[in-house]
PDB file of C-alpha atoms in Angstrom:
ATOM      1  CA  MET A  18      16.895   9.945  -7.109  1.00  0.00           C
ATOM      2  CA  LYS A  19      18.376  13.049  -5.527  1.00  0.00           C
ATOM      3  CA  ASN A  20      14.960  14.674  -5.219  1.00  0.00           C
ATOM      4  CA  LEU A  21      13.178  11.808  -3.422  1.00  0.00           C
ATOM      5  CA  ARG A  22      14.204  10.584   0.040  1.00  0.00           C
ATOM      6  CA  PRO A  23      12.142   7.848   1.726  1.00  0.00           C
ATOM      7  CA  LEU A  24      11.298   8.216   5.400  1.00  0.00           C
ATOM      8  CA  HIS A  25      11.641   5.689   8.227  1.00  0.00           C
ATOM      9  CA  ASP A  26      11.787   2.071   6.980  1.00  0.00           C
ATOM     10  CA  ARG A  27      10.529   2.752   3.470  1.00  0.00           C
ATOM     11  CA  VAL A  28      12.373   1.966   0.252  1.00  0.00           C
ATOM     12  CA  ILE A  29      11.943   3.186  -3.315  1.00  0.00           C
ATOM     13  CA  VAL A  30      12.063   0.446  -5.930  1.00  0.00           C
ATOM     14  CA  LYS A  31      12.010   0.531  -9.712  1.00  0.00           C
ATOM     15  CA  ARG A  32      10.395  -2.535 -11.269  1.00  0.00           C
ATOM     16  CA  LEU A  33      12.666  -4.514 -13.576  1.00  0.00           C
ATOM     17  CA  GLU A  34      11.225  -5.220 -16.988  1.00  0.00           C
ATOM     18  CA  GLN A  35      10.080  -8.773 -17.512  1.00  0.00           C
ATOM     19  CA  GLU A  36      11.121 -10.827 -20.504  1.00  0.00           C
ATOM     20  CA  THR A  37       8.598 -10.513 -23.352  1.00  0.00           C
ATOM     21  CA  LYS A  38       9.879 -13.664 -25.054  1.00  0.00           C
ATOM     22  CA  THR A  39       9.473 -17.235 -23.826  1.00  0.00           C
ATOM     23  CA  ALA A  40      12.260 -19.817 -23.848  1.00  0.00           C
ATOM     24  CA  SER A  41      10.776 -21.307 -27.005  1.00  0.00           C
ATOM     25  CA  GLY A  42      10.848 -17.939 -28.784  1.00  0.00           C
ATOM     26  CA  LEU A  43       7.187 -16.896 -28.497  1.00  0.00           C
ATOM     27  CA  ILE A  44       6.630 -13.184 -27.939  1.00  0.00           C
ATOM     28  CA  ILE A  45       4.248 -12.264 -25.113  1.00  0.00           C
ATOM     29  CA  PRO A  46       2.070  -9.211 -25.885  1.00  0.00           C
ATOM     30  CA  ASP A  47       2.177  -6.347 -23.347  1.00  0.00           C
ATOM     31  CA  ASN A  48      -1.457  -6.768 -22.320  1.00  0.00           C
ATOM     32  CA  ALA A  49      -0.912 -10.466 -21.458  1.00  0.00           C
ATOM     33  CA  ALA A  50       2.295  -9.962 -19.489  1.00  0.00           C
ATOM     34  CA  GLU A  51       2.118  -9.966 -15.697  1.00  0.00           C
ATOM     35  CA  LYS A  52       3.542  -7.228 -13.510  1.00  0.00           C
ATOM     36  CA  PRO A  53       7.189  -7.917 -12.699  1.00  0.00           C
ATOM     37  CA  ASP A  54       7.820  -8.883  -9.097  1.00  0.00           C
ATOM     38  CA  GLN A  55      11.501  -7.942  -9.073  1.00  0.00           C
ATOM     39  CA  GLY A  56      13.042  -4.534  -8.836  1.00  0.00           C
ATOM     40  CA  GLU A  57      16.114  -2.499  -8.047  1.00  0.00           C
ATOM     41  CA  VAL A  58      16.329  -0.476  -4.843  1.00  0.00           C
ATOM     42  CA  LEU A  59      16.901   3.189  -5.738  1.00  0.00           C
ATOM     43  CA  ALA A  60      16.708   4.748  -2.262  1.00  0.00           C
ATOM     44  CA  VAL A  61      16.480   3.560   1.339  1.00  0.00           C
ATOM     45  CA  GLY A  62      15.177   5.380   4.406  1.00  0.00           C
ATOM     46  CA  PRO A  63      17.243   5.666   7.592  1.00  0.00           C
ATOM     47  CA  GLY A  64      15.449   2.770   9.313  1.00  0.00           C
ATOM     48  CA  LYS A  65      12.776   2.125  11.890  1.00  0.00           C
ATOM     49  CA  LYS A  66      12.927   3.051  15.571  1.00  0.00           C
ATOM     50  CA  ASN A  67      12.465   0.229  18.069  1.00  0.00           C
ATOM     51  CA  ASP A  68      10.708   0.445  21.459  1.00  0.00           C
ATOM     52  CA  LYS A  69      13.811   1.990  23.052  1.00  0.00           C
ATOM     53  CA  GLY A  70      13.958   4.730  20.421  1.00  0.00           C
ATOM     54  CA  GLU A  71      17.058   3.273  18.780  1.00  0.00           C
ATOM     55  CA  LEU A  72      17.284   3.265  14.998  1.00  0.00           C
ATOM     56  CA  SER A  73      17.393  -0.189  13.369  1.00  0.00           C
ATOM     57  CA  ALA A  74      19.468  -0.111  10.202  1.00  0.00           C
ATOM     58  CA  PRO A  75      17.719  -1.298   7.014  1.00  0.00           C
ATOM     59  CA  GLY A  76      18.593  -4.745   5.646  1.00  0.00           C
ATOM     60  CA  VAL A  77      18.752  -3.574   2.018  1.00  0.00           C
ATOM     61  CA  LYS A  78      20.915  -1.010   0.262  1.00  0.00           C
ATOM     62  CA  VAL A  79      20.760   1.028  -2.920  1.00  0.00           C
ATOM     63  CA  GLY A  80      21.407  -1.168  -5.948  1.00  0.00           C
ATOM     64  CA  ASP A  81      20.052  -4.399  -4.408  1.00  0.00           C
ATOM     65  CA  ARG A  82      17.802  -6.506  -6.622  1.00  0.00           C
ATOM     66  CA  VAL A  83      14.756  -7.509  -4.568  1.00  0.00           C
ATOM     67  CA  LEU A  84      11.631  -9.662  -4.772  1.00  0.00           C
ATOM     68  CA  PHE A  85       8.241  -8.319  -3.680  1.00  0.00           C
ATOM     69  CA  GLY A  86       4.537  -9.075  -4.098  1.00  0.00           C
ATOM     70  CA  LYS A  87       2.913  -8.199  -7.416  1.00  0.00           C
ATOM     71  CA  TYR A  88       0.626  -5.642  -5.764  1.00  0.00           C
ATOM     72  CA  SER A  89       3.001  -4.374  -3.058  1.00  0.00           C
ATOM     73  CA  GLY A  90       3.760  -0.729  -2.475  1.00  0.00           C
ATOM     74  CA  GLN A  91       2.356   2.558  -3.644  1.00  0.00           C
ATOM     75  CA  THR A  92       3.031   3.555  -7.257  1.00  0.00           C
ATOM     76  CA  VAL A  93       4.347   7.081  -7.840  1.00  0.00           C
ATOM     77  CA  LYS A  94       5.596   8.828 -10.969  1.00  0.00           C
ATOM     78  CA  VAL A  95       8.790  10.859 -10.724  1.00  0.00           C
ATOM     79  CA  ASN A  96      10.288  12.514 -13.808  1.00  0.00           C
ATOM     80  CA  GLY A  97       8.280  10.145 -16.023  1.00  0.00           C
ATOM     81  CA  ASP A  98       9.510   7.003 -14.228  1.00  0.00           C
ATOM     82  CA  GLU A  99       7.034   4.749 -12.432  1.00  0.00           C
ATOM     83  CA  LEU A 100       8.430   3.847  -9.012  1.00  0.00           C
ATOM     84  CA  LEU A 101       7.189   1.937  -5.981  1.00  0.00           C
ATOM     85  CA  VAL A 102       7.367   3.214  -2.422  1.00  0.00           C
ATOM     86  CA  MET A 103       7.018   0.390   0.103  1.00  0.00           C
ATOM     87  CA  LYS A 104       7.978  -0.600   3.600  1.00  0.00           C
ATOM     88  CA  GLU A 105      11.072  -2.736   3.917  1.00  0.00           C
ATOM     89  CA  GLU A 106       8.954  -5.500   5.471  1.00  0.00           C
ATOM     90  CA  ASP A 107       7.021  -5.780   2.165  1.00  0.00           C
ATOM     91  CA  LEU A 108      10.186  -7.056   0.468  1.00  0.00           C
ATOM     92  CA  PHE A 109      10.494 -10.862   0.350  1.00  0.00           C
ATOM     93  CA  ALA A 110      14.167 -11.355  -0.501  1.00  0.00           C
ATOM     94  CA  VAL A 111      17.353  -9.912  -1.971  1.00  0.00           C
ATOM     95  CA  VAL A 112      18.449 -11.651  -5.177  1.00  0.00           C
ATOM     96  CA  GLU A 113      22.128 -12.567  -4.829  1.00  0.00           C
ATOM     97  CA  GLY A 114      24.531 -13.001  -7.730  1.00  0.00           C
TER      98      GLY A 114
END
């Protein structure tokens, strides 16, 4: 991710692949699988400026596993990888542990 740097309060996320097998062992075909709603943060912008012009530090960091809406962000392709660029406020939570 050296060639892509998000601006302001934006983050770049790579979707994590969803399991294609159910707990009972059934295999889910690709066309029936839903878009994953979890991803790994690959890059984080410097933050958003408040009314006083001070920079607010982002609440996520590179490597965090995050939850987001299924249709959140803007999809971009970089070096053959499909990535999402979204505002930090579009993230729902950081998955701990």
